[in-house]
mmCIF file of C-alpha atoms and ligand atoms in Angstrom:
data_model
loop_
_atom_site.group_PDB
_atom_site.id
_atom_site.type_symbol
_atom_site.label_atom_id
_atom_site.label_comp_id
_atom_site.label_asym_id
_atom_site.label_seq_id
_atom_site.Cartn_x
_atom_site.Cartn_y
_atom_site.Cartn_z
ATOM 1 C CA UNK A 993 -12.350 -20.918 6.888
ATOM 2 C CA UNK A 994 -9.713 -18.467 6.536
ATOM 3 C CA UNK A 995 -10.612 -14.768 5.100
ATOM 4 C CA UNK A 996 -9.715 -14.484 1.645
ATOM 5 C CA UNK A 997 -6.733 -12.151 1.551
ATOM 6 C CA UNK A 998 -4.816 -10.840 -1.178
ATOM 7 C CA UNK A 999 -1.350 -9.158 -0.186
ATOM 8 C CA UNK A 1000 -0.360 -6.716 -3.029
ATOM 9 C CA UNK A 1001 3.456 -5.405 -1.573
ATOM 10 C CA UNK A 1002 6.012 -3.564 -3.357
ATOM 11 C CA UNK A 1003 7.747 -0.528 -4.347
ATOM 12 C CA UNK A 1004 6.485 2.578 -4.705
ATOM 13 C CA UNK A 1005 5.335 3.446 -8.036
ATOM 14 C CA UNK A 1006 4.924 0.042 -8.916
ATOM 15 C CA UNK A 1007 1.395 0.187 -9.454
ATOM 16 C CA UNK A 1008 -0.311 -1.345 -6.290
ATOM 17 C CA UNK A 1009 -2.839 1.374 -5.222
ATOM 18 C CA UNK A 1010 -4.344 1.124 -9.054
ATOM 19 C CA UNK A 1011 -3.955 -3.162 -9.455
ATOM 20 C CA UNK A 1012 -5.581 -3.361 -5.857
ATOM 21 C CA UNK A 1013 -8.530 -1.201 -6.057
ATOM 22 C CA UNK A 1014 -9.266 -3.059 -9.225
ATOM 23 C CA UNK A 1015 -8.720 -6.190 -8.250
ATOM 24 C CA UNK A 1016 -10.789 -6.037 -5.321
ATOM 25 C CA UNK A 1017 -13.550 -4.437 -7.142
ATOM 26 C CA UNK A 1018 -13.258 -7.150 -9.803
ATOM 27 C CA UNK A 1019 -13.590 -9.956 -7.176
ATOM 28 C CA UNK A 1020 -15.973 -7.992 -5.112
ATOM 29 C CA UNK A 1021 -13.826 -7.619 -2.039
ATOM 30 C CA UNK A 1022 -13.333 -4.638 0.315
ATOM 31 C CA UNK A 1023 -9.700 -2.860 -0.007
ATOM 32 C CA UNK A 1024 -7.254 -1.227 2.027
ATOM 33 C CA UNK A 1025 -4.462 1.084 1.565
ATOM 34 C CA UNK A 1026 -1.893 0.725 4.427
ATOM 35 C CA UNK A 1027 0.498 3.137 3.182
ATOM 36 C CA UNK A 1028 -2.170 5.625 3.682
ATOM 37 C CA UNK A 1029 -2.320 4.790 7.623
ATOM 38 C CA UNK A 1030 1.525 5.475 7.677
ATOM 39 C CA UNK A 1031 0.901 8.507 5.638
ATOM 40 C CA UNK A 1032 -1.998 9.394 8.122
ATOM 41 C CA UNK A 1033 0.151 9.643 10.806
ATOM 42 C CA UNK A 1034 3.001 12.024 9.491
ATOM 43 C CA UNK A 1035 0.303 13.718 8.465
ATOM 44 C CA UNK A 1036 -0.755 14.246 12.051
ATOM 45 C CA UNK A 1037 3.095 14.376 13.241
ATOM 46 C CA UNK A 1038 3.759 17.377 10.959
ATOM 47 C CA UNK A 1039 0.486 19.440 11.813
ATOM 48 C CA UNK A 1040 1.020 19.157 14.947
ATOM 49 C CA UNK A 1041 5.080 20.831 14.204
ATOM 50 C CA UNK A 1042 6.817 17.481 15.832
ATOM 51 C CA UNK A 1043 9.870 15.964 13.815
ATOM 52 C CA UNK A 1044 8.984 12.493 11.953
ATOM 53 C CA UNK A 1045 12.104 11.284 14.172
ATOM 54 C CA UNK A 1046 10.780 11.806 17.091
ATOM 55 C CA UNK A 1047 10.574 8.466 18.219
ATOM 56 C CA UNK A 1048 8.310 9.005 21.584
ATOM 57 C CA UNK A 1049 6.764 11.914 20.169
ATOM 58 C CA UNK A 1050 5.496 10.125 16.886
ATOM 59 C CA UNK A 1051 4.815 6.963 18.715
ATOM 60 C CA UNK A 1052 1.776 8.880 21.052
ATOM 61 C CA UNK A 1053 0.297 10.010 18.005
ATOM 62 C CA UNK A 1054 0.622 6.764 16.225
ATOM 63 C CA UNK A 1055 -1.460 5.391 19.355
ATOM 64 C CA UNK A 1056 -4.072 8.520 19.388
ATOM 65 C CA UNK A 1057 -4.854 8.830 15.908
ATOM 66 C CA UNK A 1058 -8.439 8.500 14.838
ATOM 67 C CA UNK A 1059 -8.734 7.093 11.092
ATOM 68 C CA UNK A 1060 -12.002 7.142 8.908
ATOM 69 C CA UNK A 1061 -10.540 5.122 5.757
ATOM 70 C CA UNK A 1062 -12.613 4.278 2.784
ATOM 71 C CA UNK A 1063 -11.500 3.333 -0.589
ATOM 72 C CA UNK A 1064 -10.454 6.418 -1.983
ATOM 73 C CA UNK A 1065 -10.594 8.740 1.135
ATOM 74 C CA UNK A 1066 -8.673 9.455 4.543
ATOM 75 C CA UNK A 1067 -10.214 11.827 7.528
ATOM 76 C CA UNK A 1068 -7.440 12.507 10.292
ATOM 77 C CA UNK A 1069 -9.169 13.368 13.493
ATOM 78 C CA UNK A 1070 -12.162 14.267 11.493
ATOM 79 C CA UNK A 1071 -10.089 16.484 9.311
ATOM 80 C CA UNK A 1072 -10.486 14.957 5.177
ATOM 81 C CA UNK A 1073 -6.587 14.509 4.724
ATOM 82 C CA UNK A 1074 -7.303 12.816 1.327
ATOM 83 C CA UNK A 1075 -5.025 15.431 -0.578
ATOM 84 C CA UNK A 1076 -3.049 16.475 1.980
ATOM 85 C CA UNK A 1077 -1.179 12.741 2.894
ATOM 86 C CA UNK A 1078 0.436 12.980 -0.684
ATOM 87 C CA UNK A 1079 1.900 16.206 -0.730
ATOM 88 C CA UNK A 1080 5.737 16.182 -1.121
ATOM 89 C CA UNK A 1081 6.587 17.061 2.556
ATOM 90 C CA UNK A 1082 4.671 13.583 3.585
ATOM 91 C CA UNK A 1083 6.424 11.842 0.933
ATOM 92 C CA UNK A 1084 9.741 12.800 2.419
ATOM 93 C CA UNK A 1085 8.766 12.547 6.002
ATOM 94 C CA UNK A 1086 6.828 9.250 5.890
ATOM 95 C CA UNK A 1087 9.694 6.683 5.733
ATOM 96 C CA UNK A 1088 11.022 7.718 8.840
ATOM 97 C CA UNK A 1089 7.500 7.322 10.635
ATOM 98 C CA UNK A 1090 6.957 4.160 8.975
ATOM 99 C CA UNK A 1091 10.699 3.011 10.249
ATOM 100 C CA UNK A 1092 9.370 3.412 14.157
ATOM 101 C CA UNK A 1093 8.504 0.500 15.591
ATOM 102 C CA UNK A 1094 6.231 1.261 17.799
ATOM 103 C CA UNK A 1095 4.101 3.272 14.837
ATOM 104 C CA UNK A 1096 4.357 -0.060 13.283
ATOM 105 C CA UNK A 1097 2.765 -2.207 15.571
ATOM 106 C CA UNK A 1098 -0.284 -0.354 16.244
ATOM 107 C CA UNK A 1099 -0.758 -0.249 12.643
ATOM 108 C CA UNK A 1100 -0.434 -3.948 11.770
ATOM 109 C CA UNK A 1101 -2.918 -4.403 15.088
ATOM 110 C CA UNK A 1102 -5.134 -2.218 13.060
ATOM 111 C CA UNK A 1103 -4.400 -3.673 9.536
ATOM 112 C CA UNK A 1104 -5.801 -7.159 11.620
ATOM 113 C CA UNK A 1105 -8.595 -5.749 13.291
ATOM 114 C CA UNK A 1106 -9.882 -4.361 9.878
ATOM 115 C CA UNK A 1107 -9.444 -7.645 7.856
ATOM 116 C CA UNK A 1108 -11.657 -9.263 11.294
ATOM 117 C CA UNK A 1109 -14.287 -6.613 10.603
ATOM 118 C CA UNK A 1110 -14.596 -7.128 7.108
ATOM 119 C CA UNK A 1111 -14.276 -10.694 6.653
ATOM 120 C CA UNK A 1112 -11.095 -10.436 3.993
ATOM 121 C CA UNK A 1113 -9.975 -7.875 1.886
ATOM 122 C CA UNK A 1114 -7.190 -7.165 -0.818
ATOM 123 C CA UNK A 1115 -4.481 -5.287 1.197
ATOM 124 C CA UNK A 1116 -1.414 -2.964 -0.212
ATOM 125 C CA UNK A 1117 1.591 -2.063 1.972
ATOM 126 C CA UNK A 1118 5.245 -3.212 2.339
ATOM 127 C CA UNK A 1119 5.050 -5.781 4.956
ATOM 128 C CA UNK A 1120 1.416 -7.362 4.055
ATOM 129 C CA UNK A 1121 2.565 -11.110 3.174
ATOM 130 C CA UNK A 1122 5.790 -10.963 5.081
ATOM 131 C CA UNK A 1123 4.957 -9.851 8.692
ATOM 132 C CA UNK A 1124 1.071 -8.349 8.462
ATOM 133 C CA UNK A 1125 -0.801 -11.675 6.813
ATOM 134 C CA UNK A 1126 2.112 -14.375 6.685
ATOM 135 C CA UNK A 1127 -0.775 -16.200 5.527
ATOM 136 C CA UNK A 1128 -2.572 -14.819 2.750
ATOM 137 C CA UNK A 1129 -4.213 -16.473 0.393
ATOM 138 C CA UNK A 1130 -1.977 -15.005 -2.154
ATOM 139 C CA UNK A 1131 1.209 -12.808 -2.132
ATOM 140 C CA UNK A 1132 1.825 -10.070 -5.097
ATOM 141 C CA UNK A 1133 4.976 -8.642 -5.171
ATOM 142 C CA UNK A 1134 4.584 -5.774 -8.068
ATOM 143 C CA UNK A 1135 7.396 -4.199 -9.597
ATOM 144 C CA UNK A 1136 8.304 -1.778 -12.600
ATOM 145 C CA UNK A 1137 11.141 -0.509 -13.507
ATOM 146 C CA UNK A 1138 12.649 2.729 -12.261
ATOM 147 C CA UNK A 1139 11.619 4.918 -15.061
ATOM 148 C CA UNK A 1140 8.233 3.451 -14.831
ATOM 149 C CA UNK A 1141 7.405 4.420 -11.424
ATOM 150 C CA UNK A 1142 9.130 7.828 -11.701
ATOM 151 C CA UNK A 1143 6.685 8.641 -14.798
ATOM 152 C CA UNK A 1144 3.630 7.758 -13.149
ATOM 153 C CA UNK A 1145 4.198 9.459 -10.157
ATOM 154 C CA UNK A 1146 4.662 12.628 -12.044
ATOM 155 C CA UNK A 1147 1.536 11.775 -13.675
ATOM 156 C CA UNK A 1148 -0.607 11.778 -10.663
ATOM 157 C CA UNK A 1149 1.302 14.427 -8.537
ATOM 158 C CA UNK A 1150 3.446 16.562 -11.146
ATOM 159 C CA UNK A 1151 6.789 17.225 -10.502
ATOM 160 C CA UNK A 1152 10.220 16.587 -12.599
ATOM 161 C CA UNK A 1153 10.997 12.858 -13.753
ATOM 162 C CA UNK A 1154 14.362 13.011 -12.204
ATOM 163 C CA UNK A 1155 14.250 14.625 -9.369
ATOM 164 C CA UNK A 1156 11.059 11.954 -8.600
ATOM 165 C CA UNK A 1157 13.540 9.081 -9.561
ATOM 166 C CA UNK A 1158 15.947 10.267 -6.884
ATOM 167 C CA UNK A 1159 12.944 10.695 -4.240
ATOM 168 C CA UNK A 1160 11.612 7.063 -5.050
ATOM 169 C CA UNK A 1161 15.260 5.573 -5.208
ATOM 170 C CA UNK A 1162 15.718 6.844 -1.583
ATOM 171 C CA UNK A 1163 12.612 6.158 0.034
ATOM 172 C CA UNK A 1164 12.812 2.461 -1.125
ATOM 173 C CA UNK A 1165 16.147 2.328 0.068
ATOM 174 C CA UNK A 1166 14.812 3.579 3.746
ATOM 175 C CA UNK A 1167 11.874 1.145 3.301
ATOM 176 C CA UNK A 1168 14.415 -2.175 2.301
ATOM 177 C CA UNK A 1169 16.791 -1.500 5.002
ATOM 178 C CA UNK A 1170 14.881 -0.730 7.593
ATOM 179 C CA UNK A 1171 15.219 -3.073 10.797
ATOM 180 C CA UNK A 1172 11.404 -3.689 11.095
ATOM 181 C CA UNK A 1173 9.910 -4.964 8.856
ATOM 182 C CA UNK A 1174 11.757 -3.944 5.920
ATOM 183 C CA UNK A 1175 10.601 -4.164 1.853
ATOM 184 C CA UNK A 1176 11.611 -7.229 0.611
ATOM 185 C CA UNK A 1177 9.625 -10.058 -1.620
ATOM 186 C CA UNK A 1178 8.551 -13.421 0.042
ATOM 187 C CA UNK A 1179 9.784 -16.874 -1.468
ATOM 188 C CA UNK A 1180 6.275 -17.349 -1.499
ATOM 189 C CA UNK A 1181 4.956 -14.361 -3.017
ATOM 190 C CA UNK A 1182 4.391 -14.174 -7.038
ATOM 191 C CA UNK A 1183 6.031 -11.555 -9.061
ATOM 192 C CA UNK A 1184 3.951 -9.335 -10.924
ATOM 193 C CA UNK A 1185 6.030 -7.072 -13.891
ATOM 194 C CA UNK A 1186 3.395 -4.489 -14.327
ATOM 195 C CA UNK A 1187 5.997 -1.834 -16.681
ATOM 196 C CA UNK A 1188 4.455 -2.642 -20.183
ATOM 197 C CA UNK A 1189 0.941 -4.187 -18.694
ATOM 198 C CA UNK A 1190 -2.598 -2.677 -18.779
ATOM 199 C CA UNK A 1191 -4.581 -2.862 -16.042
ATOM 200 C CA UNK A 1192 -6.942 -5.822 -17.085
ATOM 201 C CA UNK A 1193 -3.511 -7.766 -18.274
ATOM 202 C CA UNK A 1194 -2.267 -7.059 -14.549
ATOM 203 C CA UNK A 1195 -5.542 -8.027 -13.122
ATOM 204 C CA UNK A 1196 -6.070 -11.142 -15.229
ATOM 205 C CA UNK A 1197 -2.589 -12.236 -14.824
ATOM 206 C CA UNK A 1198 -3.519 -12.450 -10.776
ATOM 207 C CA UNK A 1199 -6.887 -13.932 -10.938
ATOM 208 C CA UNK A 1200 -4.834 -16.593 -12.845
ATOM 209 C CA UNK A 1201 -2.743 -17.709 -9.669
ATOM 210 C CA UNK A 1202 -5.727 -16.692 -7.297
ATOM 211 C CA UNK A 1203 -7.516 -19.477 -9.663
ATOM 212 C CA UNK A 1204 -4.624 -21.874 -9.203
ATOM 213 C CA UNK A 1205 -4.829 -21.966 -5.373
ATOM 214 C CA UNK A 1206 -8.651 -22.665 -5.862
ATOM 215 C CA UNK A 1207 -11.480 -21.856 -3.741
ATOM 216 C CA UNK A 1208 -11.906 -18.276 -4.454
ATOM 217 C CA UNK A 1209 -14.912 -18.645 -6.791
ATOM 218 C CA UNK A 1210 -17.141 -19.539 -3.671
ATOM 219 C CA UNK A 1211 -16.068 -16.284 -1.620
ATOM 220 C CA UNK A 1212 -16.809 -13.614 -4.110
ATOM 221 C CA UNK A 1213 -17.856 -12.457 -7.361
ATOM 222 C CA UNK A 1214 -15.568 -14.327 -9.538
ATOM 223 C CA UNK A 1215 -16.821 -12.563 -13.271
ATOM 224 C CA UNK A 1216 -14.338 -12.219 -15.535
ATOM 225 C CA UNK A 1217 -12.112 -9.088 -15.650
ATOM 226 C CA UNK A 1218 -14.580 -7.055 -18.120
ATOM 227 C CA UNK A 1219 -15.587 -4.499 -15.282
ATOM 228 C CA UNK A 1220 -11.590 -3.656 -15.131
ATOM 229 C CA UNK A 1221 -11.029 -0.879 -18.172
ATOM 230 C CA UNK A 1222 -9.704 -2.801 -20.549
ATOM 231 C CA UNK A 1223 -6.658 -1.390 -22.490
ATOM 232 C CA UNK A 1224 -5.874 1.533 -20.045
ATOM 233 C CA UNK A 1225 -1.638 1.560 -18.373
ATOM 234 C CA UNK A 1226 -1.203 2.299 -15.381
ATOM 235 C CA UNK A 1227 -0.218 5.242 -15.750
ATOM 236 C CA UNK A 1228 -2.367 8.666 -14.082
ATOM 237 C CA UNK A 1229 -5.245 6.068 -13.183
ATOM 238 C CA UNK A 1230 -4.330 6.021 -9.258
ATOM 239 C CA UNK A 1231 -4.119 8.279 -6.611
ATOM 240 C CA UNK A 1232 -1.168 6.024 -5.181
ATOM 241 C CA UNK A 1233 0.889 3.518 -5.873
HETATM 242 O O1 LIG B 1651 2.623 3.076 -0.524
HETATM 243 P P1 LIG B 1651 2.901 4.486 -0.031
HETATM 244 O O2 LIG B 1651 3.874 5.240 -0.878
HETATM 245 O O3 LIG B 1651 1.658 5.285 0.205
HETATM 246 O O4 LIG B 1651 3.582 4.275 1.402
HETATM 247 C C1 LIG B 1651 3.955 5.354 2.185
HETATM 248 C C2 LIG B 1651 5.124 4.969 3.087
HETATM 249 O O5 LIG B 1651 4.703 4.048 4.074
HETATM 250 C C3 LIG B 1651 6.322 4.344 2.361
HETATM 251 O O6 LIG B 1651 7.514 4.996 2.786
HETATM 252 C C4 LIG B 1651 6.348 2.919 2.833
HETATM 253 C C5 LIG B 1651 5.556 2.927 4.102
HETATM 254 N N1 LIG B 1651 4.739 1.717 4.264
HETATM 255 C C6 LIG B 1651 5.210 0.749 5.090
HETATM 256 O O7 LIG B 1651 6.281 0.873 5.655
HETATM 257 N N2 LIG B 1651 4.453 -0.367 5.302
HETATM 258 C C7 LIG B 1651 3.282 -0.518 4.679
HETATM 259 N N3 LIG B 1651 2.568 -1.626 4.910
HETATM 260 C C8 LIG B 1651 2.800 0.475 3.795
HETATM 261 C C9 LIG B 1651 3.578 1.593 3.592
#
């Protein structure tokens, strides 16, 4: 049997990190947070005083780099980069790393590997149901409007609403139109509005379609969503989105 895997992709600020830590905790899955790999390497890329568009440059580290990832944490070569992969010079750096192909590939050979070791996960990126897991058991595609996301990024990190807007608008721009792999919704994939939702409304509203493609109560703990915080928005309840 195939692993059970959930692809949550969208835009940033749309509310994945927060809908996929809760849904996997709610079906009693294991989650990971590819954005943070990309983020991870710039991370490395800019210690180390190279230029995100360094294409051969960024592609050796891609290759080198050592990840300990848990569900709310990141070590970089040992170092906890936890904080340090969301400040706004990664932000502004990271679309260009996660635009090299080569940076790209190693990480979708690691996204694979990890879903191998841990026998199915839930899984937030960009490219998750188009390119990393074609064949997930089901496809999210979360969005909120612009306003949305800008607000709850300034939530979590601070910052001024429009000036955020403008950083957002751009990155998802770089992260659409990108050759490889580029942000865009599968035919297949459901579309989750999650602007005016709570979390548990979010979280039920999936376990609805997981329920319609069947099978999922024999893989994990299929309780209903009372261990999700019932009533709370999305909003400053992440550390990423
Ligand atoms: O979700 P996030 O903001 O942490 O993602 C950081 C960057 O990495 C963002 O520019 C999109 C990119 N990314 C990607 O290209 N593919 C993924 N699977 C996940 C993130």
């Amino acid at each position: 049997m195939n692993p059970l895997v959930i692809a949550i992709d969208g835009p940033a600020g749309a509310g994945k990190s927060t809908i996929a830590k809760a849904l996997a905790a709610d079906i009693g899955i294991e989650y990971l947070d590819t954005g943070a790999m990309y983020r991870g390497v710039t991370y490395e890329v800019l210690k180390r005083g190279l230029e995100a568009t360094d294409i051969d440059a960024v592609s050796r580290i891609a290759q080198e780099v050592q990840f300990v990832q848990t569900r709310d944490s990141l070590h970089v070569n040992g170092v906890d980069a936890t904080a340090a992969i969301r400040t706004p010079e990664v932000d502004a750096a990271v679309s260009h790393v996660a635009a090299n192909s080569a940076v790209r590939e190693e990480m979708r050979a690691r996204q694979r590997q990890w879903i191998a070791d841990h026998g199915g996960g839930v899984v937030e990126g960009r490219d998750i149901g188009s390119v990393v897991f074609p064949d997930a058991t089901l496809k999210v595609y979360l969005v909120a409007s612009p306003l949305v996301r800008a607000k709850r990024r300034v939530a979590q990190h601070g910052g001024d609403v429009d000036e955020i807007a403008r950083a957002i608008t751009e990155r998802d721009q770089r992260d659409s139109t990108r050759e490889d792999s580029p942000l865009r919704r599968m035919p297949d994939a459901v579309i989750v509005d999650t602007s005016d939702h709570s979390v548990a409304q979010v979280i039920a509203e999936i376990r609805q379609h997981l329920a319609e493609r069947g099978n999922v109560a024999e893989r994990g703990n299929v309780a209903d969503s009372s261990n999700v915080a019932g009533g709370n928005n999305l909003t400053g309840r992440a550390n990423s989105s």
